[in-house]
Structures are given as C-alpha cells and as structure tokens.
Amino acid sequence: GVGVEFFRNATLGQYLDRPSPLRDLGAGDKLFMVFALGLPTLLGDRPEVPAATLAATLGLGLAARIGPRHLLRSLLPTLPYRLFIALFQVLFAWPGDESRAFFRWGWFDVTAAELGRTYFFAVRMASLMALLSLFSGVTSLSEALAGIYAFLRPAGLLGLPVRDVSAAVGIAFRFVPVLAEEAERIAVAQLSRGGGYEGKGRVRAGAALTVPLFLRALERAQTLAAAMELRLYGGARGDGGPAVRSGGQGSPGRSE
C-alpha cells in the first residue's frame, strides 16, 4: 500500500449520495452556497474570513453526513506544493514589513507578518478545497452541469458559450477521480517492478509517474473527444444545454 493511498486522497469529483437536506437542495441553491462562501474567502484579505468559511463548511459537511476527514483529505496530495509556497512566504521579505521579528539569522528572518501570510494562505486553501469537496459530495455530475448551465444561461445572451463552459467544468470535476485511479494503477505497476515510494525513491518514483500519467490523460481526453464527436456535440447543434452527463464511476470516455 506504500504510495497508493496518496492517490486515493483526491476527493474532488466524488459524489457520495448520502441522504441529507443539503443533498436534496437544488443545484442552483448549492451553487449559491459555494459562491456565497467561496468569493469572500478568495477575494478577502482578512484571515478571519477563510477560518469562518472553513468552520461553516465543516459544519455543513456534518449536516450532510460528510465528515471533516473526507473534506480535508484532498489537501494531502497538495501538501508538498503548499509547503513550498509557505517556505517562499517566510524566506523572502515583504515590502513595508515592520512587524515583530521572531527569528533573525543574517539576511533571513521570520516576522509576524510572514507567519500571518503563511497562515492565511494555508487556511484559505483548506477552506476552498473543503468547500469544493462538499459541493461535489452532495451534487451529482449531471445535477452540477444542469445547475452551472442554468446559472450561466443569462450570460449566453452576451455571447458566452454557456454549454461549453458547463461541460468543461463537469469534465474537470470528473477527471480528478479518474486521474487519481490512473495514478494508483501506475503506482501499483511500478511497485510490482521494484519501484519505491519511500525515502529517496519517492522523488524518483514521483518523477517516473509524471510521463505515463500525462500520456494516460491524453488518451482519456482523446477518447472523450471522440465520444462527444460521435454524439454530434458542437456546431451541429444549438445551445441546448449541457451534453455531458455522468456515466457513473467509469471513464469519461464512457460518459454520454
């Protein structure tokens, strides 16, 4: 199981279908919830906002019978990247930073403002990913597509390709668990051939995973494109609503 659990932590795009009042809401109401909680978190500059959003999201998750472990599990695959960004937050000085310095060594220092920005980044990332995991956990792909299409439909009068945008969002959500499954299969194959995901071998195996996963993603995308062409998705039809619907837990190539 070494290295495999890493790829099972992607919760975006996983529909849990657990009976709850939140699951039974309309797709438009769920989208409004996402925008109402997500926009202040994304655009605000006060650290209290993402913390409040995270608390509200975890509370809504409990009401929807989705625990904090599932909502926050998708943070694990991104941990190396978040640590790298957090390191940059601390290493480099910010213009006009006159806050208290907790540690100094040569040109390197750790100030209260740097720690505050690092905390702000971490909580903002956690709250947004938990919110998206909650939305996908209580909303099926077909329902999400229909809700996005209805939400953006007025923008179609201004020339926005609403059907294409809603389909692209749906495909992106569906590809997250699909690529996680592909990564797991590749990791198992590499482990069976003596590859390692521990210690120094973890970096080498992670680099070896990139090329085959990229090729599998291209193959999946090609299969999906062929399926959409066979179903006359594109200019042959009018903007008649989202044309990509969930095909269950299979590949996007088998989606309709």
mmCIF file of C-alpha atoms in Angstrom:
data_model
loop_
_atom_site.group_PDB
_atom_site.id
_atom_site.type_symbol
_atom_site.label_atom_id
_atom_site.label_comp_id
_atom_site.label_asym_id
_atom_site.label_seq_id
_atom_site.Cartn_x
_atom_site.Cartn_y
_atom_site.Cartn_z
ATOM 1 C CA GLY A 1 0.000 0.000 0.000
ATOM 2 C CA VAL A 2 3.024 2.352 0.073
ATOM 3 C CA GLY A 3 2.376 5.298 -2.232
ATOM 4 C CA VAL A 4 -1.097 4.130 -3.276
ATOM 5 C CA GLU A 5 -3.029 5.861 -0.507
ATOM 6 C CA PHE A 6 -1.538 9.167 -1.675
ATOM 7 C CA PHE A 7 -3.657 8.967 -4.846
ATOM 8 C CA ARG A 8 -6.820 7.916 -3.015
ATOM 9 C CA ASN A 9 -6.936 11.230 -1.161
ATOM 10 C CA ALA A 10 -8.378 13.206 -4.098
ATOM 11 C CA THR A 11 -11.989 13.847 -3.061
ATOM 12 C CA LEU A 12 -12.916 16.443 -5.695
ATOM 13 C CA GLY A 13 -15.476 14.968 -8.066
ATOM 14 C CA GLN A 14 -16.583 12.222 -5.651
ATOM 15 C CA TYR A 15 -20.368 12.109 -5.265
ATOM 16 C CA LEU A 16 -21.251 10.321 -2.020
ATOM 17 C CA ASP A 17 -25.072 10.308 -2.383
ATOM 18 C CA ARG A 18 -25.807 10.249 1.339
ATOM 19 C CA PRO A 19 -29.380 11.268 2.258
ATOM 20 C CA SER A 20 -29.419 14.738 3.831
ATOM 21 C CA PRO A 21 -31.282 18.048 3.474
ATOM 22 C CA LEU A 22 -28.203 19.529 1.790
ATOM 23 C CA ARG A 23 -28.099 16.809 -0.844
ATOM 24 C CA ASP A 24 -31.789 17.358 -1.609
ATOM 25 C CA LEU A 25 -31.322 21.069 -2.320
ATOM 26 C CA GLY A 26 -31.469 22.225 -5.911
ATOM 27 C CA ALA A 27 -28.245 22.628 -7.843
ATOM 28 C CA GLY A 28 -28.778 26.402 -8.032
ATOM 29 C CA ASP A 29 -29.015 26.653 -4.232
ATOM 30 C CA LYS A 30 -25.813 24.631 -3.842
ATOM 31 C CA LEU A 31 -24.006 26.835 -6.331
ATOM 32 C CA PHE A 32 -25.197 29.924 -4.490
ATOM 33 C CA MET A 33 -23.802 28.417 -1.276
ATOM 34 C CA VAL A 34 -20.430 27.833 -2.952
ATOM 35 C CA PHE A 35 -20.257 31.384 -4.303
ATOM 36 C CA ALA A 36 -21.529 32.931 -1.066
ATOM 37 C CA LEU A 37 -18.825 31.185 0.974
ATOM 38 C CA GLY A 38 -16.074 30.991 -1.632
ATOM 39 C CA LEU A 39 -15.952 34.502 -3.084
ATOM 40 C CA PRO A 40 -15.292 36.328 0.229
ATOM 41 C CA THR A 41 -12.657 33.699 1.029
ATOM 42 C CA LEU A 42 -10.981 34.049 -2.347
ATOM 43 C CA LEU A 43 -11.114 37.835 -2.628
ATOM 44 C CA GLY A 44 -10.964 38.941 1.007
ATOM 45 C CA ASP A 45 -7.781 39.961 2.796
ATOM 46 C CA ARG A 46 -8.744 39.231 6.399
ATOM 47 C CA PRO A 47 -7.636 35.893 7.888
ATOM 48 C CA GLU A 48 -10.857 35.581 9.892
ATOM 49 C CA VAL A 49 -12.899 35.101 6.697
ATOM 50 C CA PRO A 50 -11.371 31.806 5.471
ATOM 51 C CA ALA A 51 -11.366 30.470 9.036
ATOM 52 C CA ALA A 52 -15.097 31.214 9.304
ATOM 53 C CA THR A 53 -15.666 29.664 5.868
ATOM 54 C CA LEU A 54 -13.806 26.506 6.877
ATOM 55 C CA ALA A 55 -15.827 26.224 10.110
ATOM 56 C CA ALA A 56 -19.108 26.728 8.209
ATOM 57 C CA THR A 57 -18.092 24.179 5.557
ATOM 58 C CA LEU A 58 -17.189 21.557 8.142
ATOM 59 C CA GLY A 59 -20.498 22.216 9.928
ATOM 60 C CA LEU A 60 -22.451 21.824 6.687
ATOM 61 C CA GLY A 61 -20.487 18.665 5.984
ATOM 62 C CA LEU A 62 -21.566 17.151 9.290
ATOM 63 C CA ALA A 63 -25.180 18.041 8.461
ATOM 64 C CA ALA A 64 -24.711 16.298 5.098
ATOM 65 C CA ARG A 65 -23.162 13.236 6.797
ATOM 66 C CA ILE A 66 -19.729 14.001 5.314
ATOM 67 C CA GLY A 67 -17.043 14.176 7.961
ATOM 68 C CA PRO A 68 -14.082 16.578 8.160
ATOM 69 C CA ARG A 69 -11.728 13.733 7.261
ATOM 70 C CA HIS A 70 -13.260 13.437 3.790
ATOM 71 C CA LEU A 71 -13.488 17.187 3.219
ATOM 72 C CA LEU A 72 -9.868 17.844 4.197
ATOM 73 C CA ARG A 73 -8.344 14.673 2.742
ATOM 74 C CA SER A 74 -7.797 16.301 -0.647
ATOM 75 C CA LEU A 75 -5.233 18.604 0.991
ATOM 76 C CA LEU A 76 -2.752 15.736 1.347
ATOM 77 C CA PRO A 77 -1.812 15.407 -2.361
ATOM 78 C CA THR A 78 -1.116 19.155 -2.480
ATOM 79 C CA LEU A 79 0.934 19.225 0.729
ATOM 80 C CA PRO A 80 4.386 19.389 -0.949
ATOM 81 C CA TYR A 81 3.295 22.328 -3.121
ATOM 82 C CA ARG A 82 1.722 24.157 -0.188
ATOM 83 C CA LEU A 83 4.837 23.682 1.910
ATOM 84 C CA PHE A 84 6.942 25.020 -0.964
ATOM 85 C CA ILE A 85 4.755 28.139 -1.256
ATOM 86 C CA ALA A 86 4.724 28.593 2.521
ATOM 87 C CA LEU A 87 8.526 28.432 2.528
ATOM 88 C CA PHE A 88 8.645 31.267 -0.002
ATOM 89 C CA GLN A 89 6.236 33.253 2.169
ATOM 90 C CA VAL A 90 8.720 33.048 5.039
ATOM 91 C CA LEU A 91 12.047 33.226 3.204
ATOM 92 C CA PHE A 92 11.502 36.454 1.284
ATOM 93 C CA ALA A 93 10.898 39.806 2.935
ATOM 94 C CA TRP A 94 7.760 41.753 2.110
ATOM 95 C CA PRO A 95 7.916 45.480 1.291
ATOM 96 C CA GLY A 96 6.984 47.638 4.256
ATOM 97 C CA ASP A 97 7.101 44.741 6.717
ATOM 98 C CA GLU A 98 7.866 46.339 10.065
ATOM 99 C CA SER A 99 6.242 43.671 12.216
ATOM 100 C CA ARG A 100 7.942 41.890 15.101
ATOM 101 C CA ALA A 101 10.776 39.515 14.129
ATOM 102 C CA PHE A 102 10.729 36.181 15.990
ATOM 103 C CA PHE A 103 13.971 34.914 14.478
ATOM 104 C CA ARG A 104 16.911 36.507 12.650
ATOM 105 C CA TRP A 105 19.957 34.937 11.051
ATOM 106 C CA GLY A 106 21.886 37.057 8.585
ATOM 107 C CA TRP A 107 19.509 38.244 5.864
ATOM 108 C CA PHE A 108 16.940 35.633 6.855
ATOM 109 C CA ASP A 109 14.233 36.465 9.386
ATOM 110 C CA VAL A 110 10.795 35.243 10.409
ATOM 111 C CA THR A 111 8.353 38.030 11.173
ATOM 112 C CA ALA A 112 4.807 38.150 12.438
ATOM 113 C CA ALA A 113 3.574 39.386 9.058
ATOM 114 C CA GLU A 114 5.232 36.462 7.230
ATOM 115 C CA LEU A 115 3.715 33.945 9.623
ATOM 116 C CA GLY A 116 0.349 35.657 9.245
ATOM 117 C CA ARG A 117 0.502 35.395 5.446
ATOM 118 C CA THR A 118 1.510 31.742 5.689
ATOM 119 C CA TYR A 119 -1.420 31.030 7.995
ATOM 120 C CA PHE A 120 -3.762 32.985 5.729
ATOM 121 C CA PHE A 121 -2.640 31.003 2.681
ATOM 122 C CA ALA A 122 -2.995 27.643 4.454
ATOM 123 C CA VAL A 123 -6.475 28.338 5.849
ATOM 124 C CA ARG A 124 -7.698 29.845 2.573
ATOM 125 C CA MET A 125 -6.536 26.779 0.629
ATOM 126 C CA ALA A 126 -8.106 24.413 3.164
ATOM 127 C CA SER A 127 -11.445 26.231 3.167
ATOM 128 C CA LEU A 128 -11.708 26.395 -0.643
ATOM 129 C CA MET A 129 -10.783 22.749 -1.183
ATOM 130 C CA ALA A 130 -13.139 21.616 1.584
ATOM 131 C CA LEU A 131 -15.930 23.694 0.041
ATOM 132 C CA LEU A 132 -15.403 22.150 -3.409
ATOM 133 C CA SER A 133 -15.230 18.658 -1.886
ATOM 134 C CA LEU A 134 -18.515 19.308 -0.085
ATOM 135 C CA PHE A 135 -20.182 20.543 -3.279
ATOM 136 C CA SER A 136 -19.091 17.503 -5.282
ATOM 137 C CA GLY A 137 -20.002 15.196 -2.378
ATOM 138 C CA VAL A 138 -23.652 16.318 -2.315
ATOM 139 C CA THR A 139 -24.095 17.050 -6.047
ATOM 140 C CA SER A 140 -24.062 14.514 -8.841
ATOM 141 C CA LEU A 141 -22.233 15.431 -12.019
ATOM 142 C CA SER A 142 -25.391 15.715 -14.105
ATOM 143 C CA GLU A 143 -27.006 17.926 -11.464
ATOM 144 C CA ALA A 144 -23.903 20.116 -11.252
ATOM 145 C CA LEU A 145 -23.831 20.529 -15.033
ATOM 146 C CA ALA A 146 -27.501 21.476 -15.150
ATOM 147 C CA GLY A 147 -27.045 23.962 -12.292
ATOM 148 C CA ILE A 148 -23.988 25.595 -13.867
ATOM 149 C CA TYR A 149 -25.783 25.848 -17.194
ATOM 150 C CA ALA A 150 -28.854 27.453 -15.597
ATOM 151 C CA PHE A 151 -26.669 29.830 -13.587
ATOM 152 C CA LEU A 152 -24.694 30.982 -16.648
ATOM 153 C CA ARG A 153 -27.527 30.935 -19.155
ATOM 154 C CA PRO A 154 -28.238 34.692 -18.942
ATOM 155 C CA ALA A 155 -24.603 35.289 -19.921
ATOM 156 C CA GLY A 156 -25.324 33.396 -23.138
ATOM 157 C CA LEU A 157 -27.176 36.470 -24.377
ATOM 158 C CA LEU A 158 -23.813 38.261 -24.293
ATOM 159 C CA GLY A 159 -22.138 35.596 -26.410
ATOM 160 C CA LEU A 160 -20.683 33.370 -23.669
ATOM 161 C CA PRO A 161 -20.612 29.704 -24.813
ATOM 162 C CA VAL A 162 -22.580 28.538 -21.793
ATOM 163 C CA ARG A 163 -22.916 24.913 -22.838
ATOM 164 C CA ASP A 164 -19.190 24.575 -23.480
ATOM 165 C CA VAL A 165 -18.280 26.209 -20.159
ATOM 166 C CA SER A 166 -20.623 23.961 -18.158
ATOM 167 C CA ALA A 167 -19.329 20.880 -19.989
ATOM 168 C CA ALA A 168 -15.710 21.894 -19.354
ATOM 169 C CA VAL A 169 -16.372 22.318 -15.623
ATOM 170 C CA GLY A 170 -18.094 18.949 -15.469
ATOM 171 C CA ILE A 171 -15.265 17.236 -17.321
ATOM 172 C CA ALA A 172 -12.696 18.818 -14.997
ATOM 173 C CA PHE A 173 -14.554 17.542 -11.917
ATOM 174 C CA ARG A 174 -14.896 14.075 -13.421
ATOM 175 C CA PHE A 175 -11.259 13.866 -14.464
ATOM 176 C CA VAL A 176 -9.942 14.381 -10.919
ATOM 177 C CA PRO A 177 -11.007 10.951 -9.567
ATOM 178 C CA VAL A 178 -10.331 9.311 -12.939
ATOM 179 C CA LEU A 179 -6.723 10.519 -13.000
ATOM 180 C CA ALA A 180 -6.358 9.513 -9.356
ATOM 181 C CA GLU A 181 -7.401 5.980 -10.354
ATOM 182 C CA GLU A 182 -4.925 6.020 -13.228
ATOM 183 C CA ALA A 183 -2.130 7.240 -10.934
ATOM 184 C CA GLU A 184 -2.934 4.438 -8.498
ATOM 185 C CA ARG A 185 -2.724 1.807 -11.254
ATOM 186 C CA ILE A 186 0.610 3.191 -12.461
ATOM 187 C CA ALA A 187 1.980 3.307 -8.898
ATOM 188 C CA VAL A 188 0.953 -0.321 -8.308
ATOM 189 C CA ALA A 189 2.635 -1.352 -11.573
ATOM 190 C CA GLN A 190 5.813 0.492 -10.605
ATOM 191 C CA LEU A 191 5.809 -1.074 -7.136
ATOM 192 C CA SER A 192 5.402 -4.551 -8.661
ATOM 193 C CA ARG A 193 8.520 -3.865 -10.743
ATOM 194 C CA GLY A 194 10.556 -2.835 -7.725
ATOM 195 C CA GLY A 195 9.842 0.890 -7.719
ATOM 196 C CA GLY A 196 9.800 2.638 -4.375
ATOM 197 C CA TYR A 197 7.703 5.378 -2.812
ATOM 198 C CA GLU A 198 9.711 5.670 0.391
ATOM 199 C CA GLY A 199 12.683 7.861 1.201
ATOM 200 C CA LYS A 200 14.757 8.983 -1.778
ATOM 201 C CA GLY A 201 12.839 6.607 -4.028
ATOM 202 C CA ARG A 202 9.694 8.664 -3.517
ATOM 203 C CA VAL A 203 11.055 11.601 -5.534
ATOM 204 C CA ARG A 204 12.399 9.336 -8.293
ATOM 205 C CA ALA A 205 9.155 7.336 -8.493
ATOM 206 C CA GLY A 206 7.096 10.517 -8.486
ATOM 207 C CA ALA A 207 9.059 11.809 -11.460
ATOM 208 C CA ALA A 208 8.631 8.442 -13.206
ATOM 209 C CA LEU A 209 4.885 8.706 -12.657
ATOM 210 C CA THR A 210 4.560 12.035 -14.483
ATOM 211 C CA VAL A 211 5.082 10.861 -18.071
ATOM 212 C CA PRO A 212 2.793 7.793 -18.049
ATOM 213 C CA LEU A 213 0.080 9.716 -16.194
ATOM 214 C CA PHE A 214 0.307 12.546 -18.728
ATOM 215 C CA LEU A 215 0.019 10.045 -21.599
ATOM 216 C CA ARG A 216 -2.965 8.350 -19.971
ATOM 217 C CA ALA A 217 -4.617 11.740 -19.515
ATOM 218 C CA LEU A 218 -4.144 12.473 -23.217
ATOM 219 C CA GLU A 219 -5.588 9.057 -24.092
ATOM 220 C CA ARG A 220 -8.619 9.670 -21.882
ATOM 221 C CA ALA A 221 -9.107 13.119 -23.399
ATOM 222 C CA GLN A 222 -8.895 11.687 -26.920
ATOM 223 C CA THR A 223 -11.476 9.011 -26.077
ATOM 224 C CA LEU A 224 -13.790 11.625 -24.611
ATOM 225 C CA ALA A 225 -13.389 13.896 -27.640
ATOM 226 C CA ALA A 226 -14.218 11.020 -29.996
ATOM 227 C CA ALA A 227 -17.298 10.127 -27.950
ATOM 228 C CA MET A 228 -18.500 13.750 -27.994
ATOM 229 C CA GLU A 229 -17.972 13.979 -31.768
ATOM 230 C CA LEU A 230 -19.958 10.770 -32.332
ATOM 231 C CA ARG A 231 -22.800 12.328 -30.328
ATOM 232 C CA LEU A 232 -22.688 15.453 -32.519
ATOM 233 C CA TYR A 233 -21.519 17.712 -29.723
ATOM 234 C CA GLY A 234 -20.521 21.037 -31.239
ATOM 235 C CA GLY A 235 -21.632 23.271 -34.057
ATOM 236 C CA ALA A 236 -24.117 20.787 -35.471
ATOM 237 C CA ARG A 237 -26.461 21.539 -32.586
ATOM 238 C CA GLY A 238 -27.721 24.650 -30.903
ATOM 239 C CA ASP A 239 -27.001 25.619 -27.334
ATOM 240 C CA GLY A 240 -29.432 23.095 -25.982
ATOM 241 C CA GLY A 241 -27.969 22.623 -22.565
ATOM 242 C CA PRO A 242 -25.162 20.523 -21.133
ATOM 243 C CA ALA A 243 -24.471 17.467 -23.246
ATOM 244 C CA VAL A 244 -22.062 15.623 -20.947
ATOM 245 C CA ARG A 245 -23.712 13.596 -18.245
ATOM 246 C CA SER A 246 -22.183 11.358 -15.641
ATOM 247 C CA GLY A 247 -21.533 7.823 -16.714
ATOM 248 C CA GLY A 248 -21.017 6.614 -13.160
ATOM 249 C CA GLN A 249 -17.613 5.655 -11.872
ATOM 250 C CA GLY A 250 -16.244 4.716 -15.292
ATOM 251 C CA SER A 251 -14.001 6.724 -17.510
ATOM 252 C CA PRO A 252 -15.020 9.991 -19.165
ATOM 253 C CA GLY A 253 -14.820 8.160 -22.449
ATOM 254 C CA ARG A 254 -17.922 6.252 -21.421
ATOM 255 C CA SER A 255 -19.778 9.391 -20.355
ATOM 256 C CA GLU A 256 -22.664 10.497 -22.504
#
